[in-house]
Amino acid sequence: QVQLVESGGGLVQSGGSLRLSCAASGRTFSSLTMSWFRQAPGKERQLVAGITWSGGSTYYTDSVKGRFTISRDNAKNTVYLQMNSLKPEDTAVYYCAADSLRTQIVAREWSYDYWGQGTQVTVSS
């Protein structure tokens, strides 16, 4: 079992920055592929960014490339999402997710077997 706890969400003005953190416990964190998803009101949950167990490979959805950075610290069992140049369309609940079976990053929600509770990010215009 893996427990994931997100933090760092909040209200920020357009153009501002936030850093989300996801602390993991209960299993060897370094073996997990980690991703961040988000769900805006009335929309489906979508993959935002992912990182492989070693940090050697990352993925970003097109709308956040150049603005968001995913990273991980396996010594601290934590994955981060640095979000810069935030836009109102980034407003959503952000979820941390862990895939214990695959070494590659996948977009399918059902591939992830552990999820955090979500943290709200609101970007005002």
Coordinates of N, CA and C in Angstrom, one line a residue:
Q1 N 0.8 -1.2 0.0 CA 0.0 0.0 0.0 C 0.9 1.2 0.0
V2 N 0.4 2.3 -0.6 CA 1.0 3.6 -0.7 C 0.0 4.6 -0.3
Q3 N 0.5 5.5 0.6 CA -0.3 6.7 0.9 C 0.3 7.9 0.3
L4 N -0.5 8.7 -0.3 CA 0.0 9.9 -1.0 C -0.7 11.2 -0.4
V5 N 0.0 12.2 0.0 CA -0.6 13.4 0.6 C 0.0 14.6 -0.2
E6 N -0.9 15.3 -0.8 CA -0.5 16.5 -1.6 C -0.6 17.7 -0.7
S7 N 0.2 18.7 -1.0 CA 0.1 20.0 -0.4 C 0.7 21.1 -1.3
G8 N 0.4 22.3 -1.0 CA 1.0 23.4 -1.7 C 0.0 24.1 -2.6
G9 N -1.3 23.7 -2.7 CA -2.2 24.4 -3.5 C -2.7 25.7 -2.9
G10 N -3.4 26.5 -3.6 CA -3.9 27.7 -3.1 C -4.4 28.6 -4.2
L11 N -4.6 29.9 -3.8 CA -5.0 30.9 -4.7 C -3.9 31.8 -5.1
V12 N -3.7 32.0 -6.4 CA -2.6 32.8 -6.9 C -3.1 33.6 -8.1
Q13 N -2.5 34.8 -8.3 CA -2.9 35.6 -9.5 C -2.2 35.1 -10.8
S14 N -2.8 35.4 -11.9 CA -2.3 35.0 -13.2 C -0.9 35.5 -13.3
G15 N 0.0 34.6 -13.8 CA 1.4 34.9 -13.9 C 2.2 34.5 -12.7
G16 N 1.6 34.1 -11.6 CA 2.2 33.7 -10.4 C 2.7 32.3 -10.4
S17 N 3.3 31.8 -9.3 CA 3.8 30.5 -9.2 C 3.3 29.8 -7.9
L18 N 3.3 28.5 -8.0 CA 3.0 27.6 -6.9 C 3.9 26.3 -7.0
R19 N 4.2 25.7 -5.9 CA 4.9 24.4 -5.9 C 4.1 23.4 -5.2
L20 N 3.6 22.4 -5.9 CA 2.9 21.3 -5.2 C 3.9 20.2 -4.8
S21 N 3.6 19.6 -3.6 CA 4.4 18.5 -3.1 C 3.4 17.3 -2.9
C22 N 4.0 16.2 -3.1 CA 3.3 14.9 -2.8 C 4.2 14.0 -2.0
A23 N 3.8 13.8 -0.8 CA 4.7 12.9 0.1 C 4.1 11.5 0.1
A24 N 4.9 10.6 -0.1 CA 4.5 9.2 -0.2 C 5.0 8.4 1.0
S25 N 4.2 7.4 1.4 CA 4.7 6.5 2.5 C 4.1 5.1 2.3
G26 N 4.7 4.1 2.8 CA 4.1 2.8 2.8 C 4.8 1.8 1.9
R27 N 5.6 2.3 1.0 CA 6.2 1.4 0.0 C 7.5 2.1 -0.5
T28 N 8.3 1.3 -1.1 CA 9.6 1.9 -1.7 C 9.2 2.9 -2.8
F29 N 9.4 4.2 -2.4 CA 9.0 5.3 -3.3 C 9.8 5.2 -4.6
S30 N 11.1 4.9 -4.5 CA 11.9 5.0 -5.6 C 11.5 4.0 -6.7
S31 N 10.7 3.0 -6.5 CA 10.2 2.1 -7.5 C 9.0 2.5 -8.2
L32 N 8.4 3.7 -7.8 CA 7.1 4.1 -8.4 C 7.3 5.1 -9.5
T33 N 6.5 5.0 -10.6 CA 6.4 6.0 -11.5 C 5.3 7.0 -11.0
M34 N 5.6 8.3 -11.0 CA 4.8 9.3 -10.3 C 4.3 10.3 -11.3
S35 N 3.0 10.7 -11.2 CA 2.4 11.6 -12.1 C 1.5 12.6 -11.3
W36 N 1.3 13.7 -12.0 CA 0.3 14.7 -11.5 C -0.8 14.8 -12.6
F37 N -2.0 14.7 -12.1 CA -3.2 14.8 -12.9 C -3.9 16.1 -12.4
R38 N -4.9 16.6 -13.2 CA -5.7 17.7 -12.7 C -7.1 17.5 -13.3
Q39 N -8.1 18.0 -12.6 CA -9.4 18.0 -13.0 C -10.1 19.3 -12.8
A40 N -10.5 20.0 -13.8 CA -11.2 21.3 -13.8 C -12.7 21.0 -13.7
P41 N -13.5 21.9 -13.2 CA -14.9 21.7 -13.0 C -15.5 21.4 -14.4
G42 N -16.3 20.3 -14.4 CA -17.0 19.9 -15.6 C -16.1 19.2 -16.7
K43 N -14.9 19.0 -16.3 CA -14.0 18.3 -17.3 C -13.4 17.0 -16.7
E44 N -12.9 16.2 -17.6 CA -12.3 15.0 -17.2 C -10.9 15.2 -16.6
R45 N -10.5 14.3 -15.8 CA -9.2 14.3 -15.2 C -8.2 14.0 -16.3
Q46 N -7.1 14.8 -16.3 CA -6.1 14.7 -17.3 C -4.7 14.6 -16.8
L47 N -3.8 13.9 -17.4 CA -2.4 13.9 -17.0 C -1.8 15.2 -17.3
V48 N -1.1 15.7 -16.4 CA -0.4 17.0 -16.5 C 1.1 16.8 -16.7
A49 N 1.7 15.9 -15.8 CA 3.1 15.7 -15.9 C 3.4 14.3 -15.2
G50 N 4.5 13.7 -15.7 CA 4.9 12.4 -15.1 C 6.4 12.3 -15.0
I51 N 6.9 11.4 -14.1 CA 8.3 11.2 -14.0 C 8.6 9.8 -13.6
T52 N 9.6 9.2 -14.3 CA 9.9 7.8 -14.0 C 10.7 7.7 -12.7
W53 N 10.9 6.4 -12.3 CA 11.4 6.2 -10.9 C 12.7 6.8 -10.6
S54 N 13.6 6.9 -11.7 CA 14.9 7.5 -11.5 C 14.9 9.0 -11.7
G55 N 13.8 9.5 -12.3 CA 13.8 10.9 -12.7 C 14.4 11.1 -14.1
G56 N 14.8 10.1 -14.7 CA 15.5 10.2 -16.0 C 14.6 10.5 -17.1
S57 N 13.3 10.3 -17.0 CA 12.4 10.6 -18.1 C 11.2 11.4 -17.5
T58 N 10.8 12.4 -18.2 CA 9.6 13.2 -17.8 C 8.6 13.3 -18.9
Y59 N 7.4 13.7 -18.6 CA 6.4 13.9 -19.6 C 5.6 15.2 -19.2
Y60 N 5.2 16.0 -20.1 CA 4.4 17.1 -19.9 C 3.3 17.2 -21.0
T61 N 2.1 17.5 -20.6 CA 1.1 17.8 -21.5 C 1.4 19.1 -22.2
D62 N 1.0 19.3 -23.5 CA 1.4 20.4 -24.3 C 1.1 21.8 -23.6
S63 N 0.0 21.9 -22.9 CA -0.4 23.2 -22.4 C 0.4 23.7 -21.2
V64 N 1.3 22.8 -20.7 CA 2.1 23.2 -19.5 C 3.6 23.2 -19.8
K65 N 3.9 22.7 -21.0 CA 5.4 22.7 -21.4 C 6.0 24.1 -21.3
G66 N 7.2 24.1 -20.7 CA 7.9 25.4 -20.5 C 7.4 26.2 -19.3
R67 N 6.4 25.8 -18.7 CA 5.9 26.5 -17.5 C 5.9 25.6 -16.2
F68 N 5.7 24.3 -16.3 CA 5.7 23.4 -15.2 C 6.9 22.5 -15.2
T69 N 7.4 22.1 -14.1 CA 8.5 21.2 -13.9 C 8.2 20.2 -12.9
I70 N 8.3 18.9 -13.2 CA 8.1 17.8 -12.3 C 9.5 17.3 -11.9
S71 N 9.6 17.0 -10.6 CA 10.8 16.5 -10.1 C 10.5 15.6 -8.9
R72 N 11.5 14.8 -8.5 CA 11.3 14.0 -7.3 C 12.6 13.9 -6.5
D73 N 12.4 13.6 -5.2 CA 13.5 13.4 -4.3 C 13.2 12.1 -3.6
N74 N 13.9 11.1 -4.1 CA 13.6 9.7 -3.6 C 14.1 9.6 -2.1
A75 N 15.0 10.4 -1.7 CA 15.5 10.3 -0.3 C 14.4 10.9 0.6
K76 N 13.6 11.8 0.1 CA 12.5 12.4 0.9 C 11.1 11.8 0.6
N77 N 11.1 10.8 -0.3 CA 9.8 10.2 -0.7 C 8.8 11.2 -1.2
T78 N 9.3 12.2 -2.0 CA 8.4 13.3 -2.4 C 8.6 13.6 -3.9
V79 N 7.4 13.9 -4.5 CA 7.5 14.4 -5.9 C 6.9 15.8 -5.9
Y80 N 7.4 16.6 -6.7 CA 7.1 18.0 -6.8 C 6.5 18.4 -8.1
L81 N 5.7 19.5 -8.2 CA 5.3 20.1 -9.4 C 5.5 21.6 -9.2
Q82 N 6.5 22.1 -9.9 CA 6.7 23.6 -9.8 C 5.9 24.2 -11.0
M83 N 5.0 25.1 -10.7 CA 4.1 25.7 -11.7 C 4.4 27.2 -11.7
N84 N 4.9 27.6 -12.9 CA 5.2 29.0 -13.1 C 4.3 29.6 -14.2
S85 N 4.3 30.9 -14.3 CA 3.5 31.6 -15.3 C 2.0 31.0 -15.3
L86 N 1.4 30.9 -14.2 CA 0.1 30.2 -14.1 C -0.9 31.1 -14.8
K87 N -1.9 30.4 -15.4 CA -3.0 31.0 -16.1 C -4.3 30.5 -15.5
P88 N -5.4 31.3 -15.7 CA -6.7 30.9 -15.2 C -7.1 29.5 -15.6
E89 N -6.7 29.1 -16.8 CA -7.1 27.8 -17.3 C -6.3 26.7 -16.6
D90 N -5.4 27.0 -15.7 CA -4.7 26.0 -14.9 C -5.5 25.7 -13.6
T91 N -6.6 26.4 -13.4 CA -7.4 26.2 -12.2 C -8.0 24.8 -12.2
A92 N -7.8 24.1 -11.2 CA -8.2 22.7 -11.1 C -7.9 22.1 -9.8
V93 N -8.4 20.9 -9.5 CA -7.9 20.1 -8.4 C -6.8 19.3 -9.0
Y94 N -5.6 19.3 -8.3 CA -4.4 18.6 -8.8 C -4.3 17.3 -7.9
Y95 N -4.0 16.2 -8.6 CA -3.9 14.9 -7.9 C -2.5 14.3 -8.2
C96 N -2.0 13.8 -7.2 CA -0.7 13.0 -7.3 C -1.1 11.5 -7.4
A97 N -0.4 10.8 -8.3 CA -0.8 9.4 -8.6 C 0.5 8.6 -8.7
A98 N 0.4 7.3 -8.3 CA 1.6 6.4 -8.3 C 1.2 5.2 -9.1
D99 N 2.1 4.8 -10.0 CA 2.0 3.5 -10.8 C 3.0 2.6 -10.3
S100 N 2.6 1.5 -9.7 CA 3.6 0.5 -9.1 C 4.0 -0.6 -10.1
L101 N 3.3 -0.6 -11.3 CA 3.6 -1.7 -12.2 C 4.4 -1.4 -13.4
R102 N 4.3 -0.1 -13.9 CA 4.9 0.2 -15.1 C 6.1 1.2 -14.9
T103 N 7.1 1.1 -15.7 CA 8.3 2.0 -15.6 C 8.1 3.2 -16.5
Q104 N 7.2 3.1 -17.5 CA 7.0 4.2 -18.3 C 5.8 5.1 -17.8
I105 N 5.7 6.3 -18.3 CA 4.6 7.2 -17.9 C 3.4 7.0 -18.9
V106 N 2.3 6.7 -18.3 CA 1.1 6.5 -19.1 C 0.0 7.5 -18.7
A107 N -0.9 7.8 -19.7 CA -1.9 8.8 -19.4 C -3.2 8.2 -18.9
R108 N -3.3 6.9 -18.9 CA -4.6 6.3 -18.5 C -4.7 6.3 -17.0
E109 N -5.8 6.8 -16.5 CA -6.1 6.9 -15.1 C -6.0 5.5 -14.4
W110 N -6.6 4.6 -15.1 CA -6.7 3.2 -14.5 C -5.4 2.5 -14.3
S111 N -4.3 3.1 -15.0 CA -3.0 2.5 -14.8 C -2.4 2.8 -13.4
Y112 N -2.9 3.8 -12.8 CA -2.4 4.3 -11.5 C -3.1 3.6 -10.4
D113 N -2.4 3.0 -9.5 CA -3.1 2.3 -8.4 C -3.2 3.0 -7.1
Y114 N -2.5 4.1 -7.0 CA -2.6 4.9 -5.8 C -2.8 6.4 -6.1
W115 N -3.7 7.1 -5.3 CA -4.0 8.5 -5.6 C -4.0 9.2 -4.3
G116 N -3.6 10.5 -4.4 CA -3.8 11.4 -3.3 C -5.2 12.0 -3.2
Q117 N -5.5 12.8 -2.2 CA -6.8 13.3 -2.0 C -7.1 14.6 -2.9
G118 N -6.0 15.1 -3.5 CA -6.2 16.3 -4.3 C -5.9 17.6 -3.6
T119 N -5.4 18.6 -4.3 CA -5.2 19.9 -3.7 C -5.7 20.9 -4.8
Q120 N -6.5 21.9 -4.3 CA -7.1 22.9 -5.2 C -6.1 24.0 -5.6
V121 N -6.0 24.2 -6.9 CA -5.2 25.4 -7.4 C -6.2 26.3 -8.1
T122 N -6.2 27.5 -7.7 CA -7.1 28.5 -8.3 C -6.2 29.7 -8.8
V123 N -6.4 30.0 -10.0 CA -5.6 31.1 -10.6 C -6.6 32.2 -11.0
S124 N -6.4 33.4 -10.4 CA -7.3 34.5 -10.7 C -6.8 35.3 -11.8
S125 N -7.7 35.9 -12.6 CA -7.2 36.7 -13.8 C -7.0 38.2 -13.4

